[in-house]
Short mmCIF file of C-alpha atoms and ligand atoms in Angstrom, two decimals:
data_model
loop_
_atom_site.label_atom_id
_atom_site.label_comp_id
_atom_site.label_asym_id
_atom_site.label_seq_id
_atom_site.Cartn_x
_atom_site.Cartn_y
_atom_site.Cartn_z
CA UNK A 293 -21.37 -13.51 -35.30
CA UNK A 294 -18.29 -11.31 -35.16
CA UNK A 295 -15.55 -12.01 -32.60
CA UNK A 296 -12.91 -9.47 -31.63
CA UNK A 297 -10.10 -9.81 -29.12
CA UNK A 298 -8.65 -7.37 -26.62
CA UNK A 299 -6.77 -7.25 -23.38
CA UNK A 300 -9.03 -7.64 -20.39
CA UNK A 301 -8.63 -5.14 -17.57
CA UNK A 302 -11.49 -6.42 -15.43
CA UNK A 303 -13.00 -9.88 -15.39
CA UNK A 304 -16.71 -10.52 -15.73
CA UNK A 305 -19.31 -11.07 -18.41
CA UNK A 306 -21.62 -8.37 -19.76
CA UNK A 307 -24.49 -8.85 -22.20
CA UNK A 308 -26.24 -5.90 -23.81
CA UNK A 309 -26.40 -3.52 -26.73
CA UNK A 310 -23.47 -1.61 -28.17
CA UNK A 311 -23.18 2.17 -27.96
CA UNK A 312 -20.53 3.45 -30.38
CA UNK A 313 -18.91 6.49 -28.81
CA UNK A 314 -17.14 8.86 -31.16
CA UNK A 315 -15.49 12.13 -30.33
CA UNK A 316 -17.47 15.01 -31.76
CA UNK A 317 -15.93 16.58 -34.87
CA UNK A 318 -15.00 20.18 -34.21
CA UNK A 319 -13.81 21.16 -37.69
CA UNK A 320 -16.15 23.62 -39.35
CA UNK A 321 -16.61 24.10 -43.08
CA UNK A 322 -17.62 27.46 -44.55
CA UNK A 323 -20.36 27.15 -47.17
CA UNK A 324 -22.60 29.59 -49.00
CA UNK A 325 -26.25 28.58 -48.87
CA UNK A 326 -29.23 29.59 -50.99
CA UNK A 327 -32.15 28.45 -48.81
CA UNK A 328 -31.77 30.63 -45.70
CA UNK A 329 -35.15 29.58 -44.30
CA UNK A 330 -34.11 25.91 -44.32
CA UNK A 331 -30.79 26.80 -42.69
CA UNK A 332 -32.55 28.75 -39.95
CA UNK A 333 -34.82 25.77 -39.29
CA UNK A 334 -31.76 23.53 -39.08
CA UNK A 335 -30.22 25.87 -36.52
CA UNK A 336 -33.43 26.04 -34.45
CA UNK A 337 -33.68 22.23 -34.39
CA UNK A 338 -30.06 21.90 -33.25
CA UNK A 339 -30.66 24.51 -30.56
CA UNK A 340 -33.69 22.65 -29.27
CA UNK A 341 -31.72 19.41 -29.10
CA UNK A 342 -28.81 21.11 -27.31
CA UNK A 343 -31.24 22.65 -24.82
CA UNK A 344 -32.72 19.23 -24.07
CA UNK A 345 -29.25 17.78 -23.48
CA UNK A 346 -28.30 20.62 -21.15
CA UNK A 347 -31.46 20.10 -19.11
CA UNK A 348 -30.59 16.40 -18.74
CA UNK A 349 -27.01 17.26 -17.80
CA UNK A 350 -28.26 19.69 -15.17
CA UNK A 351 -30.43 17.01 -13.56
CA UNK A 352 -27.63 14.43 -13.71
CA UNK A 353 -25.05 16.78 -12.19
CA UNK A 354 -27.52 17.83 -9.48
CA UNK A 355 -27.96 14.18 -8.58
CA UNK A 356 -24.27 13.25 -8.78
CA UNK A 357 -22.38 16.30 -7.49
CA UNK A 358 -24.97 18.67 -6.06
CA UNK A 359 -26.94 21.74 -7.04
CA UNK A 360 -24.13 24.29 -6.93
CA UNK A 361 -22.01 22.30 -9.36
CA UNK A 362 -24.99 21.66 -11.61
CA UNK A 363 -25.56 25.41 -12.01
CA UNK A 364 -23.04 25.51 -14.85
CA UNK A 365 -25.53 23.70 -17.10
CA UNK A 366 -28.15 26.27 -16.13
CA UNK A 367 -25.73 28.99 -17.22
CA UNK A 368 -25.18 27.15 -20.51
CA UNK A 369 -28.94 27.10 -21.11
CA UNK A 370 -29.12 30.86 -20.52
CA UNK A 371 -26.23 31.51 -22.88
CA UNK A 372 -27.81 29.32 -25.52
CA UNK A 373 -30.93 31.44 -25.28
CA UNK A 374 -29.03 34.73 -25.15
CA UNK A 375 -30.51 37.29 -27.53
CA UNK A 376 -27.17 38.66 -28.81
CA UNK A 377 -25.82 35.16 -29.40
CA UNK A 378 -28.91 34.12 -31.34
CA UNK A 379 -29.22 37.37 -33.32
CA UNK A 380 -25.60 37.12 -34.39
CA UNK A 381 -26.06 33.53 -35.65
CA UNK A 382 -29.32 34.17 -37.49
CA UNK A 383 -27.84 37.41 -38.91
CA UNK A 384 -24.87 35.56 -40.43
CA UNK A 385 -27.21 32.95 -41.92
CA UNK A 386 -29.72 35.49 -43.30
CA UNK A 387 -27.50 38.37 -44.36
CA UNK A 388 -24.21 36.66 -45.26
CA UNK A 389 -25.93 33.50 -46.54
CA UNK A 390 -23.55 31.26 -44.64
CA UNK A 391 -24.20 27.75 -43.31
CA UNK A 392 -25.34 27.35 -39.69
CA UNK A 393 -22.12 25.64 -38.51
CA UNK A 394 -20.04 28.57 -39.71
CA UNK A 395 -22.49 31.10 -38.22
CA UNK A 396 -22.31 29.37 -34.82
CA UNK A 397 -18.52 29.09 -35.01
CA UNK A 398 -17.99 32.77 -35.89
CA UNK A 399 -20.43 33.96 -33.24
CA UNK A 400 -18.81 31.75 -30.64
CA UNK A 401 -15.34 33.05 -31.47
CA UNK A 402 -16.44 36.70 -31.38
CA UNK A 403 -18.36 36.43 -28.13
CA UNK A 404 -15.61 34.42 -26.45
CA UNK A 405 -13.07 37.08 -27.45
CA UNK A 406 -15.36 39.74 -26.00
CA UNK A 407 -15.61 37.90 -22.68
CA UNK A 408 -11.86 37.30 -22.58
CA UNK A 409 -11.23 41.05 -22.92
CA UNK A 410 -13.25 41.82 -19.78
CA UNK A 411 -11.71 42.91 -16.49
CA UNK A 412 -13.88 40.74 -14.32
CA UNK A 413 -12.45 37.26 -13.81
CA UNK A 414 -15.88 35.65 -13.61
CA UNK A 415 -16.89 37.14 -16.96
CA UNK A 416 -13.60 36.02 -18.53
CA UNK A 417 -14.43 32.50 -17.41
CA UNK A 418 -17.62 32.64 -19.52
CA UNK A 419 -15.50 32.45 -22.70
CA UNK A 420 -15.04 28.72 -22.09
CA UNK A 421 -18.81 28.34 -21.69
CA UNK A 422 -19.48 30.08 -25.01
CA UNK A 423 -17.00 27.71 -26.69
CA UNK A 424 -18.64 24.78 -25.00
CA UNK A 425 -22.18 25.54 -26.18
CA UNK A 426 -20.94 26.43 -29.67
CA UNK A 427 -19.05 23.11 -29.92
CA UNK A 428 -22.19 21.31 -28.78
CA UNK A 429 -24.30 23.05 -31.44
CA UNK A 430 -21.75 22.43 -34.19
CA UNK A 431 -21.43 18.74 -33.43
CA UNK A 432 -25.22 18.39 -33.49
CA UNK A 433 -25.41 20.31 -36.77
CA UNK A 434 -22.73 18.31 -38.54
CA UNK A 435 -24.10 15.06 -37.15
CA UNK A 436 -20.88 14.00 -35.42
CA UNK A 437 -22.23 14.16 -31.91
CA UNK A 438 -22.88 10.92 -30.16
CA UNK A 439 -23.80 12.11 -26.79
CA UNK A 440 -23.27 9.84 -23.78
CA UNK A 441 -26.08 11.57 -21.90
CA UNK A 442 -28.43 10.34 -24.62
CA UNK A 443 -27.86 6.68 -23.73
CA UNK A 444 -31.33 5.17 -23.32
CA UNK A 445 -30.40 2.01 -21.40
CA UNK A 446 -27.35 0.26 -19.93
CA UNK A 447 -24.92 -0.27 -22.79
CA UNK A 448 -21.55 -1.66 -23.84
CA UNK A 449 -19.43 1.31 -24.89
CA UNK A 450 -17.25 0.77 -27.96
CA UNK A 451 -14.77 3.57 -28.58
CA UNK A 452 -11.40 4.26 -30.14
CA UNK A 453 -10.12 5.48 -26.79
CA UNK A 454 -11.50 7.38 -23.83
CA UNK A 455 -9.83 10.26 -22.05
CA UNK A 456 -10.52 10.48 -18.31
CA UNK A 457 -12.48 13.69 -19.01
CA UNK A 458 -14.78 11.68 -21.29
CA UNK A 459 -15.25 8.71 -18.98
CA UNK A 460 -16.40 10.93 -16.14
CA UNK A 461 -19.35 12.17 -18.19
CA UNK A 462 -20.95 8.74 -18.48
CA UNK A 463 -23.87 7.87 -16.31
CA UNK A 464 -22.20 5.00 -14.47
CA UNK A 465 -25.47 3.19 -13.83
CA UNK A 466 -25.78 2.84 -17.61
CA UNK A 467 -22.44 1.18 -18.31
CA UNK A 468 -22.27 -2.58 -18.74
CA UNK A 469 -18.77 -2.76 -20.23
CA UNK A 470 -16.16 -0.67 -22.01
CA UNK A 471 -14.30 -1.87 -25.11
CA UNK A 472 -11.64 0.35 -26.64
CA UNK A 473 -9.35 0.06 -29.64
CA UNK A 474 -6.53 1.78 -27.79
CA UNK A 475 -5.76 2.17 -24.08
CA UNK A 476 -3.59 0.17 -21.73
CA UNK A 477 -4.16 -1.82 -18.55
CA UNK A 478 -2.80 0.99 -16.40
CA UNK A 479 -4.58 3.84 -18.12
CA UNK A 480 -7.04 5.80 -16.05
CA UNK A 481 -9.94 4.55 -18.14
CA UNK A 482 -9.00 0.98 -17.20
CA UNK A 483 -8.71 2.01 -13.56
CA UNK A 484 -12.12 3.65 -13.73
CA UNK A 485 -13.64 0.50 -15.25
CA UNK A 486 -12.19 -1.55 -12.40
CA UNK A 487 -13.54 0.91 -9.84
CA UNK A 488 -16.95 0.54 -11.43
CA UNK A 489 -16.61 -3.23 -11.42
CA UNK A 490 -17.42 -3.67 -15.09
CA UNK A 491 -15.71 -5.97 -17.60
CA UNK A 492 -13.50 -4.00 -19.93
CA UNK A 493 -11.21 -4.65 -22.86
CA UNK A 494 -8.43 -2.39 -24.16
CA UNK A 495 -6.28 -2.70 -27.32
CA UNK A 496 -9.15 -4.53 -29.00
CA UNK A 497 -8.99 -5.25 -32.72
CA UNK A 498 -12.48 -3.82 -33.13
CA UNK A 499 -13.64 -1.29 -35.72
CA UNK A 500 -15.32 1.76 -34.19
CA UNK A 501 -18.06 1.38 -36.73
CA UNK A 502 -21.39 3.21 -36.47
CA UNK A 503 -23.12 0.12 -37.87
CA UNK A 504 -22.39 -1.66 -34.57
CA UNK A 505 -24.55 0.88 -32.76
CA UNK A 506 -27.49 -0.80 -31.01
CA UNK A 507 -26.41 -4.35 -31.89
CA UNK A 508 -26.36 -7.10 -29.30
CA UNK A 509 -22.96 -8.07 -27.90
CA UNK A 510 -21.29 -10.05 -25.16
CA UNK A 511 -18.08 -8.94 -23.47
CA UNK A 512 -16.15 -11.81 -21.93
CA UNK A 513 -13.67 -10.20 -19.55
CA UNK A 514 -12.19 -13.60 -18.67
CA UNK A 515 -11.15 -14.50 -22.20
CA UNK A 516 -10.71 -10.92 -23.45
CA UNK A 517 -13.30 -11.24 -26.20
CA UNK A 518 -16.30 -9.40 -27.52
CA UNK A 519 -18.97 -11.21 -29.55
CA UNK A 520 -21.13 -9.04 -31.79
CA UNK A 521 -24.48 -10.54 -32.82
CA UNK A 522 -23.70 -13.71 -30.82
CA UNK A 523 -25.20 -16.95 -32.08
CA UNK A 524 -27.45 -19.00 -29.86
CA UNK A 525 -24.78 -21.47 -28.73
CA UNK A 526 -22.45 -18.65 -27.67
CA UNK A 527 -25.28 -16.85 -25.89
CA UNK A 528 -26.15 -19.95 -23.86
CA UNK A 529 -22.48 -20.59 -23.06
CA UNK A 530 -21.88 -17.00 -21.99
CA UNK A 531 -25.04 -16.82 -19.88
CA UNK A 532 -23.74 -19.89 -18.06
CA UNK A 533 -20.32 -18.25 -17.61
CA UNK A 534 -21.97 -15.09 -16.28
CA UNK A 535 -24.04 -17.15 -13.86
CA UNK A 536 -20.89 -18.89 -12.57
CA UNK A 537 -19.10 -15.57 -12.17
CA UNK A 538 -22.08 -14.18 -10.25
CA UNK A 539 -22.10 -17.26 -8.03
CA UNK A 540 -18.37 -16.92 -7.42
CA UNK A 541 -18.92 -13.33 -6.39
CA UNK A 542 -21.75 -14.39 -4.12
CA UNK A 543 -19.44 -16.93 -2.46
CA UNK A 544 -16.98 -14.19 -1.65
CA UNK A 545 -19.72 -12.48 0.34
CA UNK A 546 -18.81 -14.75 3.24
CA UNK A 547 -15.60 -12.71 3.54
CA UNK A 548 -17.66 -9.73 4.64
CA UNK A 549 -17.14 -8.79 8.25
CA UNK A 550 -14.09 -11.05 8.56
CA UNK A 551 -10.76 -9.66 9.69
CA UNK A 552 -8.06 -9.09 7.06
CA UNK A 553 -5.40 -11.02 8.88
CA UNK A 554 -2.66 -13.39 7.76
CA UNK A 555 -2.20 -16.91 9.16
CA UNK A 556 0.49 -15.58 11.47
CA UNK A 557 -1.86 -12.93 12.82
CA UNK A 558 -0.67 -9.79 11.06
CA UNK A 559 -3.49 -7.40 10.23
CA UNK A 560 -3.30 -5.74 6.82
CA UNK A 561 -5.42 -2.62 6.34
CA UNK A 562 -7.54 -3.39 3.29
CA UNK A 563 -8.65 -0.07 1.81
CA UNK A 564 -10.28 1.00 -1.47
CA UNK A 565 -9.47 3.35 -4.32
CA UNK A 566 -12.17 5.74 -5.45
CA UNK A 567 -12.61 8.54 -7.97
CA UNK A 568 -15.61 10.29 -6.47
CA UNK A 569 -18.48 10.33 -3.99
CA UNK A 570 -20.44 7.93 -6.20
CA UNK A 571 -17.90 5.15 -5.56
CA UNK A 572 -18.29 5.15 -1.77
CA UNK A 573 -21.32 2.85 -1.93
CA UNK A 574 -19.19 0.23 -3.70
CA UNK A 575 -16.56 0.55 -0.93
CA UNK A 576 -19.15 -0.05 1.77
CA UNK A 577 -20.88 -2.86 -0.15
CA UNK A 578 -17.53 -4.65 -0.47
CA UNK A 579 -16.66 -4.08 3.18
CA UNK A 580 -13.65 -1.84 2.51
CA UNK A 581 -11.94 -0.92 5.78
CA UNK A 582 -11.24 2.60 4.59
CA UNK A 583 -10.31 4.58 1.52
CA UNK A 584 -6.62 4.45 0.67
CA UNK A 585 -6.77 6.66 -2.40
CA UNK A 586 -9.40 9.20 -3.36
CA UNK A 587 -8.21 10.56 -6.72
CA UNK A 588 -9.45 14.11 -6.11
CA UNK A 589 -8.61 15.23 -9.65
CA UNK A 590 -11.77 13.51 -10.88
CA UNK A 591 -13.70 16.22 -9.07
CA UNK A 592 -11.86 18.77 -11.21
CA UNK A 593 -12.33 16.69 -14.37
CA UNK A 594 -16.09 16.67 -13.88
CA UNK A 595 -16.26 20.46 -13.79
CA UNK A 596 -16.08 23.09 -16.52
CA UNK A 597 -14.20 25.46 -14.26
CA UNK A 598 -12.13 25.35 -11.04
CA UNK A 599 -14.32 23.73 -8.36
CA UNK A 600 -14.79 26.23 -5.54
CA UNK A 601 -13.69 25.63 -1.94
CA UNK A 602 -17.34 25.10 -1.01
CA UNK A 603 -17.94 22.48 -3.72
CA UNK A 604 -14.80 20.60 -2.69
CA UNK A 605 -15.58 20.87 1.01
CA UNK A 606 -19.03 19.36 0.46
CA UNK A 607 -17.56 16.50 -1.60
CA UNK A 608 -14.82 15.63 0.94
CA UNK A 609 -17.21 16.03 3.87
CA UNK A 610 -19.71 13.75 2.19
CA UNK A 611 -17.11 10.99 1.64
CA UNK A 612 -15.81 11.31 5.21
CA UNK A 613 -19.30 11.28 6.70
CA UNK A 614 -20.36 8.28 4.64
CA UNK A 615 -17.27 6.39 5.76
CA UNK A 616 -18.35 7.07 9.33
CA UNK A 617 -14.99 7.32 11.07
CA UNK A 618 -13.10 4.87 8.85
CA UNK A 619 -9.89 6.30 7.42
CA UNK A 620 -10.14 8.30 4.19
CA UNK A 621 -6.93 9.26 2.38
CA UNK A 622 -7.48 12.00 -0.14
CA UNK A 623 -4.77 12.66 -2.68
CA UNK A 624 -4.34 16.26 -3.71
CA UNK A 625 -4.82 17.22 -7.33
CA UNK A 626 -2.88 15.00 -9.72
CA UNK A 627 -3.46 16.35 -13.20
CA UNK A 628 -1.21 16.65 -16.20
CA UNK A 629 0.03 13.81 -18.42
CA UNK A 630 -3.08 11.90 -19.56
CA UNK A 631 -5.40 13.83 -17.24
CA UNK A 632 -5.78 17.11 -19.07
CA UNK A 633 -8.27 19.76 -18.04
CA UNK A 634 -8.94 22.57 -20.52
CA UNK A 635 -9.54 25.33 -18.00
CA UNK A 636 -6.07 24.85 -16.45
CA UNK A 637 -4.70 25.91 -19.82
CA UNK A 638 -1.55 23.84 -19.34
CA UNK A 639 1.16 24.33 -21.93
CA UNK A 640 1.59 21.64 -24.59
CA UNK A 641 4.61 19.50 -23.71
CA UNK A 642 6.90 17.14 -25.56
CA UNK A 643 6.89 14.67 -22.67
CA UNK A 644 3.81 15.30 -20.53
CA UNK A 645 4.43 12.30 -18.25
CA UNK A 646 7.76 13.87 -17.35
CA UNK A 647 6.34 17.35 -17.29
CA UNK A 648 4.30 19.89 -15.44
CA UNK A 649 1.98 17.74 -13.40
CA UNK A 650 0.59 16.90 -9.96
CA UNK A 651 2.45 18.53 -7.04
CA UNK A 652 4.49 20.61 -9.49
CA UNK A 653 1.31 22.43 -10.48
CA UNK A 654 0.14 22.83 -6.88
CA UNK A 655 3.48 24.24 -5.72
CA UNK A 656 3.57 26.81 -8.51
CA UNK A 657 -0.13 27.67 -8.56
CA UNK A 658 -0.61 28.13 -4.87
CA UNK A 659 -4.11 29.63 -5.16
CA UNK A 660 -5.34 26.31 -6.57
CA UNK A 661 -3.49 24.40 -3.83
CA UNK A 662 -4.79 26.73 -1.09
CA UNK A 663 -8.42 26.23 -2.15
CA UNK A 664 -8.05 22.46 -2.03
CA UNK A 665 -6.17 22.39 1.28
CA UNK A 666 -8.71 24.73 2.92
CA UNK A 667 -11.55 22.46 1.76
CA UNK A 668 -9.69 19.37 3.01
CA UNK A 669 -8.90 20.73 6.47
CA UNK A 670 -12.43 22.07 6.88
CA UNK A 671 -13.74 18.60 6.01
CA UNK A 672 -11.32 16.96 8.44
CA UNK A 673 -13.74 17.64 11.30
CA UNK A 674 -16.16 15.11 9.81
CA UNK A 675 -14.13 11.90 9.95
CA UNK A 676 -10.63 10.42 9.93
CA UNK A 677 -8.71 12.16 7.18
CA UNK A 678 -5.29 11.54 5.69
CA UNK A 679 -3.90 13.76 2.95
CA UNK A 680 -1.28 12.59 0.51
CA UNK A 681 0.73 14.36 -2.12
CA UNK A 682 1.53 12.90 -5.55
CA UNK A 683 4.74 12.77 -7.64
CA UNK A 684 7.16 13.70 -4.87
CA UNK A 685 10.88 13.57 -5.68
CA UNK A 686 12.58 15.51 -2.88
CA UNK A 687 12.68 16.47 0.78
CA UNK A 688 12.52 20.12 -0.28
CA UNK A 689 9.07 19.60 -1.79
CA UNK A 690 7.76 18.04 1.43
CA UNK A 691 9.17 20.91 3.46
CA UNK A 692 7.50 23.44 1.19
CA UNK A 693 4.20 21.54 1.31
CA UNK A 694 4.29 21.28 5.10
CA UNK A 695 5.05 24.95 5.50
CA UNK A 696 2.14 25.83 3.22
CA UNK A 697 -0.13 23.39 5.08
CA UNK A 698 0.75 25.15 8.36
CA UNK A 699 -0.12 28.53 6.79
CA UNK A 700 -3.50 27.24 5.64
CA UNK A 701 -4.23 25.66 9.02
CA UNK A 702 -3.32 28.89 10.81
CA UNK A 703 -5.62 30.82 8.51
CA UNK A 704 -8.47 28.43 9.27
CA UNK A 705 -7.75 28.48 13.01
CA UNK A 706 -8.01 32.29 12.94
CA UNK A 707 -11.42 31.85 11.33
CA UNK A 708 -12.33 29.50 14.21
CA UNK A 709 -12.81 26.58 11.85
CA UNK A 710 -12.99 23.23 13.59
CA UNK A 711 -10.42 20.72 12.29
CA UNK A 712 -9.60 17.10 13.06
CA UNK A 713 -6.25 15.33 13.37
CA UNK A 714 -4.90 14.75 9.87
CA UNK A 715 -2.16 12.33 8.83
CA UNK A 716 0.12 13.62 6.08
CA UNK A 717 1.72 11.24 3.62
CA UNK A 718 3.28 11.10 0.21
CA UNK A 719 3.00 8.88 -2.78
CA UNK A 720 6.10 6.95 -3.68
CA UNK A 721 5.69 6.76 -7.43
CA UNK A 722 9.03 7.94 -8.76
CA UNK A 723 12.24 5.93 -8.53
CA UNK A 724 13.81 9.04 -6.94
CA UNK A 725 11.35 8.93 -4.04
CA UNK A 726 11.84 5.19 -3.52
CA UNK A 727 15.63 5.49 -3.56
CA UNK A 728 15.67 8.34 -1.00
CA UNK A 729 12.75 6.97 1.01
CA UNK A 730 15.05 6.90 4.07
CA UNK A 731 15.39 10.69 3.79
CA UNK A 732 11.68 11.27 3.14
CA UNK A 733 10.26 8.97 5.84
CA UNK A 734 11.16 11.15 8.87
CA UNK A 735 8.99 13.96 7.43
CA UNK A 736 5.73 12.06 6.95
CA UNK A 737 3.21 9.81 8.68
CA UNK A 738 2.91 7.38 5.79
CA UNK A 739 3.96 6.32 2.32
CA UNK A 740 1.58 5.05 -0.32
CA UNK A 741 3.32 3.36 -3.23
CA UNK A 742 1.84 4.27 -6.60
CA UNK A 743 3.00 1.29 -8.60
CA UNK A 744 1.37 2.50 -11.83
CA UNK A 745 3.71 5.44 -12.16
CA UNK A 746 6.57 3.78 -10.28
CA UNK A 747 6.55 1.01 -12.89
CA UNK A 748 6.37 3.40 -15.82
CA UNK A 749 9.28 5.51 -14.57
CA UNK A 750 11.41 2.59 -13.41
CA UNK A 751 11.05 0.60 -16.61
CA UNK A 752 10.92 3.71 -18.84
CA UNK A 753 7.70 2.38 -20.37
CA UNK A 754 4.87 4.83 -20.98
CA UNK A 755 1.83 3.43 -19.17
CA UNK A 756 -0.39 4.75 -21.99
CA UNK A 757 1.54 3.13 -24.83
CA UNK A 758 -0.10 -0.18 -25.69
CA UNK A 759 2.52 -1.13 -28.25
CA UNK A 760 5.06 -1.58 -25.44
CA UNK A 761 2.94 -4.12 -23.58
CA UNK A 762 5.29 -6.94 -24.56
CA UNK A 763 8.18 -5.21 -22.81
CA UNK A 764 6.19 -4.37 -19.71
CA UNK A 765 6.71 -6.73 -16.80
CA UNK A 766 4.79 -5.63 -13.70
CA UNK A 767 6.71 -8.19 -11.63
CA UNK A 768 10.10 -6.81 -12.70
CA UNK A 769 12.63 -7.31 -9.92
CA UNK A 770 13.59 -3.62 -10.04
CA UNK A 771 10.06 -2.58 -9.09
CA UNK A 772 9.81 -5.18 -6.33
CA UNK A 773 13.16 -4.14 -4.86
CA UNK A 774 12.10 -0.48 -4.81
CA UNK A 775 8.90 -1.48 -3.01
CA UNK A 776 10.85 -3.52 -0.47
CA UNK A 777 13.29 -0.67 0.12
CA UNK A 778 10.43 1.81 0.60
CA UNK A 779 8.66 -0.39 3.15
CA UNK A 780 11.85 -0.96 5.14
CA UNK A 781 12.72 2.73 5.20
CA UNK A 782 9.20 3.73 6.24
CA UNK A 783 9.33 1.33 9.19
CA UNK A 784 12.81 2.47 10.20
CA UNK A 785 11.39 5.96 10.82
CA UNK A 786 8.03 5.01 12.29
CA UNK A 787 5.90 5.63 9.21
CA UNK A 788 3.45 3.10 7.83
CA UNK A 789 3.54 2.00 4.21
CA UNK A 790 0.84 0.91 1.77
CA UNK A 791 0.35 0.29 -1.94
CA UNK A 792 -2.41 2.08 -3.83
CA UNK A 793 -1.28 1.32 -7.39
CA UNK A 794 -2.90 -1.48 -9.37
CA UNK A 795 -0.18 -3.95 -8.35
CA UNK A 796 -1.69 -3.99 -4.86
CA UNK A 797 -4.51 -6.13 -6.25
CA UNK A 798 -2.19 -8.57 -8.01
CA UNK A 799 -2.91 -11.72 -6.00
CA UNK A 800 0.21 -13.44 -7.28
CA UNK A 801 2.22 -10.90 -5.31
CA UNK A 802 0.12 -10.75 -2.14
CA UNK A 803 2.28 -13.22 -0.21
CA UNK A 804 5.42 -11.38 -1.23
CA UNK A 805 4.02 -8.01 -0.14
CA UNK A 806 3.01 -9.50 3.19
CA UNK A 807 6.52 -10.91 3.60
CA UNK A 808 7.98 -7.50 2.83
CA UNK A 809 5.95 -6.11 5.73
CA UNK A 810 3.32 -4.08 3.87
CA UNK A 811 0.82 -2.42 6.23
CA UNK A 812 -1.95 -1.49 3.83
CA UNK A 813 -3.27 -2.43 0.39
CA UNK A 814 -5.69 -0.12 -1.37
CA UNK A 815 -7.51 -1.61 -4.35
CA UNK A 816 -10.59 -1.15 -6.55
CA UNK A 817 -13.65 -1.94 -4.41
CA UNK A 818 -14.47 -4.99 -6.55
CA UNK A 819 -11.23 -6.71 -5.53
CA UNK A 820 -11.64 -6.24 -1.77
CA UNK A 821 -13.25 -9.53 -0.80
CA UNK A 822 -11.07 -11.67 -3.06
CA UNK A 823 -7.95 -9.99 -1.70
CA UNK A 824 -9.13 -10.48 1.88
CA UNK A 825 -9.51 -14.19 1.14
CA UNK A 826 -6.00 -14.25 -0.35
CA UNK A 827 -4.44 -12.43 2.63
CA UNK A 828 -6.14 -14.79 5.07
CA UNK A 829 -4.46 -17.69 3.24
CA UNK A 830 -0.99 -16.12 3.52
C1 PEP B 944 -0.08 5.26 -9.27
O1 PEP B 944 0.64 5.93 -10.00
O2 PEP B 944 0.16 4.07 -8.99
C2 PEP B 944 -1.31 5.83 -8.71
C3 PEP B 944 -2.01 5.20 -7.79
O3 PEP B 944 -1.74 7.02 -9.18
P1 PEP B 944 -2.42 7.21 -10.61
O4 PEP B 944 -2.72 5.85 -11.17
O5 PEP B 944 -3.66 8.01 -10.39
O6 PEP B 944 -1.39 7.94 -11.38
MG1 MG B 945 0.37 8.10 -10.16
#
């Protein structure tokens, strides 16, 4: 039995087989070959495998995000079968006697350049698709592809690290636990694991070794340990622990339907954080009173190109309709820093966390902002919508946002689009915003404190950097004072104030937040019932 230790980001016990996830190798070697027939067969086999994967991806996307969004995988299948693409690859193998990887790489580069030179914007966008299918083929050919869509059964993922763009590809019903070598408790992968309610370990001293693939393991999210090839005694002990945890969870069920009210009678709005439509069921199952943070950027991360107004409208409408009148706060696009999306083609930065991200992108790329706002306001007719804007640092930004929002609303009104009443709020996640919260409050309906970023910027500790964990104190007095100041200033100007960062679920602080006068706490769905119990004890 092998035991490895990590930092737990969600409690629970998972038992299952390991799936070692490795990033596909993109480097291509150029080799002269003698057996062209064998090389052609190798290419055909890789193509067949890629085609099978794309078909599966199409079905999965159709199920998860709808037919229109799934079409991209249909396009990929057509490109993979394209005559010119195939003739170019087989020509390089047969005539130039080059290896298949190199033939695919060269063809991909040439065709992508051809698409990029076209006038039509849609055709230019196909360059990314050509790169995508070529990368897929190359990673199959050089044997470095471990494809998450090929997971046969629910598994424990072991990886070096996972970028948000990688985590979104996993079929969530097939994840038992996530164990990574890197990562930090506030990284988006950790947040995602919490949203999915699965035990997860980060900064684990585990080797990302292919030989672990398929082996039995137990992840103990209470003790922060993973057991590989557990012995019988450990298995019995862990099964017992899992049973107890399940029973504990079952006990919390009695909190369902109860009011989230303190001993002195103050009602706290207990909302949930989600990353997509698929998480709404967990909100309802856990009796969430609303959604306090819908991280809309995950919709963008799941796509290979800018999601259209229609795709976004359908997604927002679906969440609002499912929530059936309960409040849904959707945060506008918050990419940049660790959430990188290739098709945005963002410049490389020295300090991405302090760089071009979130509202800064929306205010400078207004066409992207307009599409999202149009989709949001169109969806507002289907429920109770709040919109909030991330990474605010000034009154000027709010004024510019509100002016743009008015423009978009006017445009929609002229098109006779029905819209509902929408609350507008901002995230308080920079020390600047907290310190001038008295100046910001008169301009908004609500504040939502993003403690993940507020902590990182206040303490000057990168939330992604695990080696600084010893310096990181989430209960630092500076953070708590900024929260207190923000709540007081919101109330002074008639705005309400909530917390949607991970600190909102820190039960050691619940009483203090209540004392400070917090109006709302928005947490991962799995924490809802426990937090309700805690608030009722306050
Ligand atoms: C935060 O910063 O606390 C927050 C909720 O936003 P995110 O974690 O998505 O940056
Ligand atoms: Mg944030």
